[in-house]
PDB file of C-alpha atoms (C1' of nucleotides) in Angstrom:
ATOM      1  CA  MET A   1      18.739  -2.666  27.942  1.00 43.00           C
ATOM      2  CA  MET A   2      21.553  -2.866  25.423  1.00 45.00           C
ATOM      3  CA  GLN A   3      21.313  -0.573  22.446  1.00 45.00           C
ATOM      4  CA  PRO A   4      22.073  -2.139  19.066  1.00 46.00           C
ATOM      5  CA  VAL A   5      25.217  -0.931  17.398  1.00 43.00           C
ATOM      6  CA  ALA A   6      24.591   1.258  14.392  1.00 45.00           C
ATOM      7  CA  GLY A   7      25.390  -0.602  11.206  1.00 47.00           C
ATOM      8  CA  VAL A   8      24.074  -2.970   8.598  1.00 53.00           C
ATOM      9  CA  ALA A   9      24.684  -6.207  10.486  1.00 55.00           C
ATOM     10  CA  PRO A  10      22.200  -7.515  13.024  1.00 56.00           C
ATOM     11  CA  PRO A  11      23.689  -8.757  16.284  1.00 52.00           C
ATOM     12  CA  PRO A  12      22.938 -12.468  15.652  1.00 49.00           C
ATOM     13  CA  ALA A  13      23.983 -12.511  11.976  1.00 42.00           C
ATOM     14  CA  PRO A  14      27.652 -11.715  11.315  1.00 37.00           C
ATOM     15  CA  MET A  15      28.601 -10.110   7.997  1.00 40.00           C
ATOM     16  CA  ALA A  16      31.266 -12.690   7.219  1.00 36.00           C
ATOM     17  CA  ALA A  17      28.886 -15.336   5.996  1.00 36.00           C
ATOM     18  CA  GLN A  18      26.847 -12.909   3.946  1.00 37.00           C
ATOM     19  CA  PRO A  19      28.135 -12.537   0.380  1.00 35.00           C
ATOM     20  CA  ALA A  20      27.682 -16.181  -0.584  1.00 34.00           C
ATOM     21  CA  MET A  21      24.231 -16.289   0.951  1.00 34.00           C
ATOM     22  CA  ASP A  22      23.232 -13.170  -0.928  1.00 33.00           C
ATOM     23  CA  GLN A  23      24.173 -14.687  -4.228  1.00 31.00           C
ATOM     24  CA  GLN A  24      22.301 -17.862  -3.490  1.00 29.00           C
ATOM     25  CA  GLN A  25      19.147 -16.143  -2.352  1.00 29.00           C
ATOM     26  CA  TRP A  26      19.041 -13.701  -5.235  1.00 31.00           C
ATOM     27  CA  GLY A  27      19.795 -16.474  -7.688  1.00 29.00           C
ATOM     28  CA  MET A  28      17.013 -18.659  -6.390  1.00 32.00           C
ATOM     29  CA  MET A  29      14.440 -15.920  -6.332  1.00 35.00           C
ATOM     30  CA  ALA A  30      15.504 -14.595  -9.747  1.00 36.00           C
ATOM     31  CA  PRO A  31      14.073 -11.114  -9.406  1.00 39.00           C
ATOM     32  CA  PRO A  32      13.558  -9.180 -12.631  1.00 40.00           C
ATOM     33  CA  GLN A  33      16.810  -7.532 -13.629  1.00 40.00           C
ATOM     34  CA  PRO A  34      16.597  -3.770 -13.291  1.00 40.00           C
ATOM     35  CA  VAL A  35      18.287  -1.609 -15.867  1.00 38.00           C
ATOM     36  CA  TRP A  36      21.115  -0.606 -13.590  1.00 40.00           C
ATOM     37  CA  ASN A  37      22.171  -4.216 -13.174  1.00 41.00           C
ATOM     38  CA  GLN A  38      22.685  -4.737 -16.874  1.00 40.00           C
ATOM     39  CA  GLN A  39      25.229  -1.979 -17.146  1.00 41.00           C
ATOM     40  CA  PRO A  40      28.928  -2.434 -16.391  1.00 42.00           C
ATOM     41  CA  GLN A  41      29.984  -0.987 -13.064  1.00 42.00           C
ATOM     42  CA  PRO A  42      31.704   2.342 -13.687  1.00 46.00           C
ATOM     43  CA  GLN A  43      33.989   4.231 -11.346  1.00 53.00           C
ATOM     44  CA  GLN A  44      32.482   6.166  -8.497  1.00 52.00           C
ATOM     45  CA  GLN A  45      33.094   9.516 -10.185  1.00 56.00           C
ATOM     46  CA  GLN A  46      31.448   8.389 -13.385  1.00 58.00           C
ATOM     47  CA  GLN A  47      28.497   7.088 -11.443  1.00 55.00           C
ATOM     48  CA  GLN A  48      28.040  10.459  -9.788  1.00 54.00           C
ATOM     49  CA  GLN A  49      28.229  12.182 -13.165  1.00 56.00           C
ATOM     50  CA  GLN A  50      25.761   9.785 -14.704  1.00 54.00           C
ATOM     51  CA  LEU A  51      23.409  10.323 -11.825  1.00 53.00           C
ATOM     52  CA  ALA A  52      23.670  14.072 -12.237  1.00 51.00           C
ATOM     53  CA  GLN A  53      23.046  13.793 -15.966  1.00 52.00           C
ATOM     54  CA  TYR A  54      20.150  11.454 -15.397  1.00 51.00           C
ATOM     55  CA  GLN A  55      18.522  13.824 -12.974  1.00 49.00           C
ATOM     56  CA  ALA A  56      19.104  16.735 -15.304  1.00 46.00           C
ATOM     57  CA  ALA A  57      17.676  14.837 -18.269  1.00 46.00           C
ATOM     58  CA  GLN A  58      14.607  13.686 -16.391  1.00 55.00           C
ATOM     59  CA  PRO A  59      13.911  16.200 -13.662  1.00 54.00           C
ATOM     60  CA  ALA A  60      11.413  14.953 -11.168  1.00 57.00           C
ATOM     61  CA  SER A  61       8.336  17.099 -11.201  1.00 67.00           C
ATOM     62  CA  ALA A  62       7.376  18.484  -7.849  1.00 66.00           C
ATOM     63  CA  ASP A  63       4.218  16.413  -7.574  1.00 69.00           C
ATOM     64  CA  GLU A  64       5.731  13.167  -8.849  1.00 78.00           C
ATOM     65  CA  ILE A  65       5.426  10.253  -6.470  1.00 85.00           C
ATOM     66  CA  ARG A  66       8.928   8.852  -6.119  1.00 92.00           C
ATOM     67  CA  THR A  67       8.998   7.566  -2.545  1.00 94.00           C
ATOM     68  CA  LEU A  68       8.499   3.968  -1.500  1.00 95.00           C
ATOM     69  CA  TRP A  69       7.136   2.827   1.826  1.00 95.00           C
ATOM     70  CA  ILE A  70       8.980  -0.105   3.402  1.00 96.00           C
ATOM     71  CA  GLY A  71       7.559  -2.206   6.200  1.00 94.00           C
ATOM     72  CA  ASP A  72       8.370  -5.196   8.386  1.00 91.00           C
ATOM     73  CA  LEU A  73      11.682  -3.687   9.411  1.00 95.00           C
ATOM     74  CA  ALA A  74      13.519  -5.268  12.326  1.00 94.00           C
ATOM     75  CA  TYR A  75      14.557  -2.991  15.158  1.00 94.00           C
ATOM     76  CA  TRP A  76      18.193  -3.017  14.067  1.00 95.00           C
ATOM     77  CA  MET A  77      17.503  -2.014  10.474  1.00 96.00           C
ATOM     78  CA  GLU A  78      18.540   1.613  10.447  1.00 96.00           C
ATOM     79  CA  GLU A  79      19.141   4.081   7.643  1.00 96.00           C
ATOM     80  CA  SER A  80      22.591   2.618   7.062  1.00 96.00           C
ATOM     81  CA  TYR A  81      21.076  -0.792   6.439  1.00 96.00           C
ATOM     82  CA  LEU A  82      18.545   0.526   3.957  1.00 96.00           C
ATOM     83  CA  HIS A  83      21.262   2.492   2.209  1.00 95.00           C
ATOM     84  CA  SER A  84      23.328  -0.648   1.850  1.00 94.00           C
ATOM     85  CA  CYS A  85      20.337  -2.334   0.240  1.00 94.00           C
ATOM     86  CA  PHE A  86      19.458   0.354  -2.290  1.00 91.00           C
ATOM     87  CA  ALA A  87      22.265   2.882  -2.589  1.00 82.00           C
ATOM     88  CA  GLN A  88      24.170   0.749  -5.109  1.00 81.00           C
ATOM     89  CA  THR A  89      21.558   1.720  -7.655  1.00 83.00           C
ATOM     90  CA  ASN A  90      22.714   5.324  -7.313  1.00 89.00           C
ATOM     91  CA  GLU A  91      19.106   6.380  -7.572  1.00 93.00           C
ATOM     92  CA  VAL A  92      18.379   6.849  -3.884  1.00 96.00           C
ATOM     93  CA  VAL A  93      17.893  10.383  -2.691  1.00 95.00           C
ATOM     94  CA  SER A  94      17.178   9.663   0.965  1.00 95.00           C
ATOM     95  CA  VAL A  95      16.117   6.952   3.358  1.00 96.00           C
ATOM     96  CA  LYS A  96      14.396   7.373   6.672  1.00 96.00           C
ATOM     97  CA  VAL A  97      13.377   4.978   9.414  1.00 97.00           C
ATOM     98  CA  ILE A  98      10.446   6.154  11.501  1.00 97.00           C
ATOM     99  CA  ARG A  99      11.122   5.955  15.217  1.00 96.00           C
ATOM    100  CA  ASN A 100       9.071   6.317  18.340  1.00 94.00           C
ATOM    101  CA  LYS A 101       9.530   9.824  19.659  1.00 92.00           C
ATOM    102  CA  GLN A 102       9.798   8.699  23.268  1.00 92.00           C
ATOM    103  CA  SER A 103      11.798   5.493  23.119  1.00 93.00           C
ATOM    104  CA  GLY A 104      13.679   6.148  19.892  1.00 93.00           C
ATOM    105  CA  GLN A 105      12.967   2.577  18.824  1.00 94.00           C
ATOM    106  CA  SER A 106      12.131   1.879  15.208  1.00 95.00           C
ATOM    107  CA  GLU A 107       8.420   1.710  14.432  1.00 95.00           C
ATOM    108  CA  GLY A 108       9.190  -0.974  11.869  1.00 95.00           C
ATOM    109  CA  TYR A 109       8.696   1.034   8.720  1.00 96.00           C
ATOM    110  CA  GLY A 110      10.391   3.747   6.749  1.00 96.00           C
ATOM    111  CA  PHE A 111      10.601   5.651   3.482  1.00 96.00           C
ATOM    112  CA  ILE A 112      12.988   5.483   0.558  1.00 96.00           C
ATOM    113  CA  GLU A 113      13.003   8.432  -1.813  1.00 95.00           C
ATOM    114  CA  PHE A 114      14.355   7.961  -5.334  1.00 95.00           C
ATOM    115  CA  VAL A 115      15.450  10.425  -7.975  1.00 94.00           C
ATOM    116  CA  ASN A 116      12.222  10.014  -9.888  1.00 92.00           C
ATOM    117  CA  ARG A 117       9.183   7.822 -10.255  1.00 91.00           C
ATOM    118  CA  SER A 118      10.613   5.395 -12.788  1.00 91.00           C
ATOM    119  CA  ALA A 119      13.603   4.705 -10.563  1.00 93.00           C
ATOM    120  CA  ALA A 120      11.263   4.006  -7.674  1.00 93.00           C
ATOM    121  CA  GLU A 121       9.171   1.779  -9.917  1.00 89.00           C
ATOM    122  CA  ARG A 122      12.198  -0.259 -11.017  1.00 91.00           C
ATOM    123  CA  ASN A 123      13.339  -0.808  -7.449  1.00 93.00           C
ATOM    124  CA  LEU A 124       9.837  -1.690  -6.342  1.00 91.00           C
ATOM    125  CA  GLN A 125       9.597  -4.352  -9.042  1.00 86.00           C
ATOM    126  CA  ALA A 126      13.124  -5.620  -8.457  1.00 89.00           C
ATOM    127  CA  TYR A 127      13.120  -5.877  -4.668  1.00 91.00           C
ATOM    128  CA  ASN A 128       9.566  -6.325  -3.455  1.00 88.00           C
ATOM    129  CA  GLY A 129       9.116  -9.868  -2.151  1.00 83.00           C
ATOM    130  CA  THR A 130      12.796 -10.754  -2.515  1.00 87.00           C
ATOM    131  CA  PRO A 131      14.928 -11.758   0.479  1.00 90.00           C
ATOM    132  CA  MET A 132      16.405  -9.032   2.624  1.00 93.00           C
ATOM    133  CA  PRO A 133      20.174  -9.174   3.207  1.00 94.00           C
ATOM    134  CA  ASN A 134      21.548 -10.256   6.572  1.00 93.00           C
ATOM    135  CA  VAL A 135      18.321 -11.780   7.815  1.00 91.00           C
ATOM    136  CA  ALA A 136      16.771 -15.194   7.493  1.00 87.00           C
ATOM    137  CA  ASP A 137      13.298 -15.791   6.109  1.00 82.00           C
ATOM    138  CA  GLN A 138      12.319 -12.206   5.534  1.00 86.00           C
ATOM    139  CA  THR A 139      11.483 -10.481   2.298  1.00 86.00           C
ATOM    140  CA  PHE A 140      11.276  -6.845   1.310  1.00 92.00           C
ATOM    141  CA  ARG A 141       7.846  -5.390   1.915  1.00 91.00           C
ATOM    142  CA  LEU A 142       7.639  -2.362  -0.353  1.00 92.00           C
ATOM    143  CA  ASN A 143       4.861  -0.212  -1.671  1.00 91.00           C
ATOM    144  CA  TRP A 144       4.278   3.244  -3.017  1.00 89.00           C
ATOM    145  CA  ALA A 145       4.252   5.745  -0.201  1.00 92.00           C
ATOM    146  CA  THR A 146       0.955   7.501   0.202  1.00 85.00           C
ATOM    147  CA  LEU A 147       1.205  11.247   0.086  1.00 73.00           C
ATOM    148  CA  SER A 148       1.189  12.894   3.451  1.00 64.00           C
ATOM    149  CA  SER A 149      -2.182  14.381   4.217  1.00 58.00           C
ATOM    150  CA  GLY A 150      -1.235  17.942   3.370  1.00 55.00           C
ATOM    151  CA  GLU A 151      -0.178  17.302  -0.218  1.00 56.00           C
ATOM    152  CA  ARG A 152      -2.702  14.630  -1.104  1.00 53.00           C
ATOM    153  CA  ARG A 153      -4.265  15.265  -4.470  1.00 50.00           C
ATOM    154  CA  SER A 154      -7.995  15.821  -4.512  1.00 47.00           C
ATOM    155  CA  ASP A 155      -8.660  14.237  -7.910  1.00 47.00           C
ATOM    156  CA  GLU A 156      -6.438  11.237  -7.333  1.00 51.00           C
ATOM    157  CA  SER A 157      -9.399   8.916  -6.985  1.00 54.00           C
ATOM    158  CA  SER A 158      -9.258   7.372 -10.469  1.00 59.00           C
ATOM    159  CA  ASP A 159      -8.832   3.983  -8.888  1.00 76.00           C
ATOM    160  CA  PHE A 160     -10.794   1.099 -10.350  1.00 89.00           C
ATOM    161  CA  THR A 161      -9.988  -2.195  -8.723  1.00 92.00           C
ATOM    162  CA  ILE A 162     -11.027  -5.777  -9.292  1.00 95.00           C
ATOM    163  CA  PHE A 163     -10.686  -8.777  -7.032  1.00 96.00           C
ATOM    164  CA  VAL A 164      -8.852 -11.794  -8.426  1.00 96.00           C
ATOM    165  CA  GLY A 165      -9.210 -15.124  -6.648  1.00 96.00           C
ATOM    166  CA  ASP A 166      -8.101 -18.728  -7.182  1.00 95.00           C
ATOM    167  CA  LEU A 167      -4.531 -17.645  -7.784  1.00 96.00           C
ATOM    168  CA  ALA A 168      -1.784 -20.242  -7.926  1.00 95.00           C
ATOM    169  CA  SER A 169       0.804 -19.966  -5.186  1.00 92.00           C
ATOM    170  CA  ASP A 170       3.565 -18.832  -7.550  1.00 92.00           C
ATOM    171  CA  VAL A 171       1.706 -15.767  -8.817  1.00 93.00           C
ATOM    172  CA  THR A 172       3.421 -12.561  -7.744  1.00 89.00           C
ATOM    173  CA  ASP A 173       2.415  -8.913  -7.923  1.00 88.00           C
ATOM    174  CA  TYR A 174       4.428  -8.607 -11.089  1.00 87.00           C
ATOM    175  CA  THR A 175       3.094 -11.647 -12.945  1.00 91.00           C
ATOM    176  CA  LEU A 176      -0.461 -10.751 -12.024  1.00 94.00           C
ATOM    177  CA  GLN A 177       0.068  -7.210 -13.249  1.00 92.00           C
ATOM    178  CA  GLU A 178       1.607  -8.333 -16.523  1.00 92.00           C
ATOM    179  CA  THR A 179      -1.170 -10.845 -17.129  1.00 95.00           C
ATOM    180  CA  PHE A 180      -3.570  -7.939 -17.334  1.00 95.00           C
ATOM    181  CA  ARG A 181      -1.289  -5.259 -18.729  1.00 93.00           C
ATOM    182  CA  VAL A 182      -0.826  -7.031 -22.067  1.00 93.00           C
ATOM    183  CA  GLN A 183      -4.533  -6.546 -22.756  1.00 94.00           C
ATOM    184  CA  TYR A 184      -5.340  -3.483 -20.667  1.00 95.00           C
ATOM    185  CA  PRO A 185      -2.762  -0.720 -20.928  1.00 93.00           C
ATOM    186  CA  SER A 186      -4.310   1.307 -18.130  1.00 92.00           C
ATOM    187  CA  VAL A 187      -3.337  -1.244 -15.475  1.00 92.00           C
ATOM    188  CA  LYS A 188      -1.719   0.743 -12.668  1.00 86.00           C
ATOM    189  CA  GLY A 189      -0.617  -2.164 -10.515  1.00 86.00           C
ATOM    190  CA  ALA A 190      -1.483  -5.447  -8.899  1.00 91.00           C
ATOM    191  CA  LYS A 191      -1.179  -6.811  -5.405  1.00 91.00           C
ATOM    192  CA  VAL A 192      -1.220 -10.411  -4.279  1.00 93.00           C
ATOM    193  CA  VAL A 193      -2.278 -10.656  -0.642  1.00 94.00           C
ATOM    194  CA  THR A 194       0.235 -12.643   1.363  1.00 88.00           C
ATOM    195  CA  ASP A 195       0.246 -14.072   4.839  1.00 87.00           C
ATOM    196  CA  ARG A 196       2.348 -11.787   6.972  1.00 81.00           C
ATOM    197  CA  ASP A 197       3.905 -14.636   8.965  1.00 77.00           C
ATOM    198  CA  THR A 198       4.664 -17.140   6.241  1.00 78.00           C
ATOM    199  CA  GLY A 199       5.029 -14.764   3.313  1.00 75.00           C
ATOM    200  CA  ARG A 200       2.931 -17.169   1.252  1.00 84.00           C
ATOM    201  CA  SER A 201       0.242 -16.041  -1.114  1.00 91.00           C
ATOM    202  CA  LYS A 202      -3.274 -16.226   0.250  1.00 94.00           C
ATOM    203  CA  GLY A 203      -4.501 -17.080  -3.212  1.00 95.00           C
ATOM    204  CA  TYR A 204      -6.160 -13.799  -4.036  1.00 96.00           C
ATOM    205  CA  GLY A 205      -5.211 -10.298  -4.986  1.00 95.00           C
ATOM    206  CA  PHE A 206      -6.243  -7.041  -6.583  1.00 95.00           C
ATOM    207  CA  VAL A 207      -5.610  -5.342  -9.914  1.00 95.00           C
ATOM    208  CA  ARG A 208      -6.002  -1.594 -10.235  1.00 92.00           C
ATOM    209  CA  PHE A 209      -6.947   0.179 -13.460  1.00 92.00           C
ATOM    210  CA  ALA A 210      -6.789   3.848 -14.340  1.00 89.00           C
ATOM    211  CA  ASP A 211      -9.541   3.423 -16.920  1.00 90.00           C
ATOM    212  CA  GLU A 212     -12.959   2.375 -15.712  1.00 92.00           C
ATOM    213  CA  SER A 213     -13.999   0.908 -19.068  1.00 94.00           C
ATOM    214  CA  GLU A 214     -11.009  -1.420 -19.015  1.00 94.00           C
ATOM    215  CA  GLN A 215     -11.884  -2.468 -15.492  1.00 94.00           C
ATOM    216  CA  VAL A 216     -15.414  -3.320 -16.610  1.00 94.00           C
ATOM    217  CA  ARG A 217     -14.147  -5.207 -19.646  1.00 95.00           C
ATOM    218  CA  ALA A 218     -11.598  -7.154 -17.623  1.00 95.00           C
ATOM    219  CA  MET A 219     -14.282  -8.270 -15.174  1.00 95.00           C
ATOM    220  CA  THR A 220     -15.953 -10.347 -17.875  1.00 94.00           C
ATOM    221  CA  GLU A 221     -13.188 -10.956 -20.380  1.00 95.00           C
ATOM    222  CA  MET A 222     -10.550 -12.187 -17.923  1.00 96.00           C
ATOM    223  CA  ASN A 223     -12.777 -14.302 -15.687  1.00 95.00           C
ATOM    224  CA  GLY A 224     -11.656 -17.910 -16.059  1.00 95.00           C
ATOM    225  CA  MET A 225      -8.529 -16.945 -17.978  1.00 95.00           C
ATOM    226  CA  PHE A 226      -5.307 -18.557 -16.842  1.00 94.00           C
ATOM    227  CA  CYS A 227      -2.716 -16.804 -14.744  1.00 95.00           C
ATOM    228  CA  SER A 228       0.204 -19.159 -14.244  1.00 92.00           C
ATOM    229  CA  THR A 229      -1.332 -22.629 -13.856  1.00 93.00           C
ATOM    230  CA  ARG A 230      -4.876 -21.895 -12.784  1.00 93.00           C
ATOM    231  CA  PRO A 231      -7.919 -20.031 -14.076  1.00 95.00           C
ATOM    232  CA  MET A 232      -8.713 -16.800 -12.274  1.00 96.00           C
ATOM    233  CA  ARG A 233     -11.974 -15.991 -10.552  1.00 95.00           C
ATOM    234  CA  ILE A 234     -12.714 -12.304 -10.894  1.00 96.00           C
ATOM    235  CA  GLY A 235     -15.098 -10.083  -9.033  1.00 94.00           C
ATOM    236  CA  PRO A 236     -15.516  -6.473  -8.018  1.00 92.00           C
ATOM    237  CA  ALA A 237     -13.298  -5.285  -5.194  1.00 90.00           C
ATOM    238  CA  THR A 238     -15.085  -4.078  -2.111  1.00 84.00           C
ATOM    239  CA  ASN A 239     -14.436  -0.435  -1.550  1.00 71.00           C
ATOM    240  CA  LYS A 240     -12.074   0.250   1.277  1.00 63.00           C
ATOM    241  CA  LYS A 241     -12.683   3.975   1.029  1.00 54.00           C
ATOM    242  CA  SER A 242     -15.503   4.332   3.547  1.00 47.00           C
ATOM    243  CA  MET A 243     -14.102   5.184   6.915  1.00 46.00           C
ATOM    244  CA  VAL A 244     -14.383   2.256   9.283  1.00 43.00           C
ATOM    245  CA  SER A 245     -13.231   2.175  12.849  1.00 41.00           C
ATOM    246  CA  SER A 246     -10.489  -0.239  13.766  1.00 37.00           C
ATOM    247  CA  LYS A 247     -12.947  -2.924  14.784  1.00 39.00           C
ATOM    248  CA  GLY A 248     -15.202  -2.335  11.801  1.00 41.00           C
ATOM    249  CA  LYS A 249     -18.113  -1.461  14.073  1.00 44.00           C
ATOM    250  CA  ILE A 250     -19.078   2.044  13.037  1.00 47.00           C
ATOM    251  CA  ILE A 251     -19.480   3.515   9.588  1.00 49.00           C
ATOM    252  CA  TYR A 252     -19.251   7.267  10.009  1.00 52.00           C
ATOM    253  CA  PRO A 253     -20.989   8.398   6.800  1.00 53.00           C
ATOM    254  CA  PHE A 254     -23.920   6.231   7.832  1.00 54.00           C
ATOM    255  CA  ILE A 255     -24.234   7.972  11.179  1.00 55.00           C
ATOM    256  CA  ILE A 256     -23.728  11.420   9.704  1.00 58.00           C
ATOM    257  CA  PHE A 257     -26.536  10.699   7.267  1.00 57.00           C
ATOM    258  CA  TYR A 258     -28.872   9.730  10.098  1.00 57.00           C
ATOM    259  CA  ILE A 259     -28.027  12.809  12.114  1.00 59.00           C
ATOM    260  CA  TRP A 260     -28.659  15.004   9.088  1.00 71.00           C
ATOM    261  CA  LEU A 261     -31.937  13.253   8.358  1.00 67.00           C
ATOM    262  CA  ASN A 262     -33.184  13.650  11.891  1.00 60.00           C
ATOM    263  CA  PHE A 263     -32.315  17.333  12.073  1.00 60.00           C
ATOM    264  CA  SER A 264     -34.162  17.844   8.817  1.00 71.00           C
ATOM    265  CA  LEU A 265     -37.224  16.118  10.143  1.00 65.00           C
ATOM    266  CA  VAL A 266     -37.139  18.165  13.321  1.00 61.00           C
ATOM    267  CA  GLY A 267     -36.798  21.346  11.307  1.00 66.00           C
ATOM    268  CA  CYS A 268     -39.791  20.514   9.151  1.00 58.00           C
ATOM    269  CA  CYS A 269     -41.935  19.634  12.125  1.00 56.00           C
ATOM    270  CA  LEU A 270     -41.074  22.843  13.962  1.00 66.00           C
ATOM    271  CA  SER A 271     -43.199  24.758  11.453  1.00 70.00           C
ATOM    272  CA  ILE A 272     -46.312  22.891  12.493  1.00 62.00           C
ATOM    273  CA  VAL A 273     -45.438  22.425  16.119  1.00 61.00           C
ATOM    274  CA  GLU A 274     -47.842  25.176  17.208  1.00 74.00           C
ATOM    275  CA  PHE A 275     -50.727  22.969  16.175  1.00 66.00           C
ATOM    276  CA  TYR A 276     -49.591  20.027  18.229  1.00 72.00           C
ATOM    277  CA  GLY A 277     -47.857  21.511  21.207  1.00 74.00           C
ATOM    278  CA  LYS A 278     -44.273  21.700  22.390  1.00 72.00           C
ATOM    279  CA  TRP A 279     -44.235  18.126  23.681  1.00 75.00           C
ATOM    280  CA  LEU A 280     -43.814  17.037  20.084  1.00 69.00           C
ATOM    281  CA  ILE A 281     -40.309  18.471  20.063  1.00 64.00           C
ATOM    282  CA  LEU A 282     -39.281  16.245  22.926  1.00 74.00           C
ATOM    283  CA  ILE A 283     -40.740  13.217  21.182  1.00 62.00           C
ATOM    284  CA  LEU A 284     -38.898  14.026  17.955  1.00 70.00           C
ATOM    285  CA  ILE A 285     -35.595  14.480  19.785  1.00 64.00           C
ATOM    286  CA  TYR A 286     -36.131  11.218  21.593  1.00 62.00           C
ATOM    287  CA  ALA A 287     -36.890   9.475  18.307  1.00 69.00           C
ATOM    288  CA  SER A 288     -33.761  10.946  16.734  1.00 67.00           C
ATOM    289  CA  VAL A 289     -31.595   9.608  19.535  1.00 57.00           C
ATOM    290  CA  CYS A 290     -33.208   6.213  19.159  1.00 45.00           C
ATOM    291  CA  TRP A 291     -32.531   6.231  15.418  1.00 70.00           C
ATOM    292  CA  VAL A 292     -28.877   7.032  15.924  1.00 57.00           C
ATOM    293  CA  VAL A 293     -28.547   4.285  18.500  1.00 55.00           C
ATOM    294  CA  ILE A 294     -30.245   1.811  16.170  1.00 54.00           C
ATOM    295  CA  ALA A 295     -28.014   2.890  13.299  1.00 59.00           C
ATOM    296  CA  CYS A 296     -24.938   2.242  15.446  1.00 49.00           C
ATOM    297  CA  GLU A 297     -26.163  -1.183  16.435  1.00 53.00           C
ATOM    298  CA  ILE A 298     -26.949  -2.190  12.872  1.00 51.00           C
ATOM    299  CA  SER A 299     -23.593  -1.111  11.489  1.00 51.00           C
TER     300      SER A 299
ATOM    301  C1'  DC B   1      -5.366 -20.093   2.809  1.00 83.34           C
ATOM    302  C1'  DC B   2     -10.762 -16.475  -1.205  1.00 83.34           C
ATOM    303  C1'  DT B   3     -12.010  -8.892  -0.498  1.00 83.34           C
ATOM    304  C1'  DG B   4      -5.369  -6.037   1.904  1.00 83.34           C
ATOM    305  C1'  DA B   5      -2.735  -2.961   5.947  1.00 83.34           C
ATOM    306  C1'  DG B   6       1.303  -0.678   6.970  1.00 83.34           C
ATOM    307  C1'  DC B   7       2.655   5.751   5.800  1.00 83.34           C
ATOM    308  C1'  DG B   8       6.767  10.902   8.294  1.00 83.34           C
ATOM    309  C1'  DG B   9       8.730  15.764   7.901  1.00 83.34           C
TER     310       DG B   9
END
DNA sequence: CCTGAGCGG
């Protein structure tokens, strides 16, 4: 097995043909211009100084989310590739590609840490869904990184989401978000669900609100309103919070509830068991097992 | 195309 050479260029796609293609792809997709693109390019030293000043002026708080998750990475896309994609912004703190511990092969995703949250936000808006350099027919798949389990906030659950269907094919995360943000300032973000193979919109998506009252209002006020060329169909988003096994067969809280219920029943009946005899205990245990089995089958 | 799918040290 031949190991890929470290670098930004994939084996089948030479760098030579790249600059012109980059221009064309970026021009066609017309991503929103981030702030750093509107400034004249200074010298390297000045850039470093500006970065230092920027970080000093807006220090990132310790609990600020400023890391993006990136997926759909090809095996040859290493840290150097990701750096070449984002480092020009001078806002990247670190990049990391997650690899299999045994084989060392990329797991196909990684993390990009920025100097602060707003920098991460700008890059997320600018790059998500736009073509990746040096590869045909692939777009950046970016999202906010979830906090690792240890530092996850307990009160973070202010997440009120609506489902938006009947979307036109040209609606992006950004346009969907802005459609709602003009009326509902608490909009935290929007996501259009796309087909992983084609990259095309599946015609539906989700909008998240920080404020529950705005979520409720939007459910009625925005239903039938136009986003791009078509009216939206809005409904409540099904909660993805409940733990579901990979095949969606077992709902754990459901089972835990049944186990608790059955133990409670057994406990209550133990107090009167002397009047009915010890065989009742066996019957109750048998019934409890049956209930759990039935609960599993139903769910 | 009509209720997403991926997250380390």
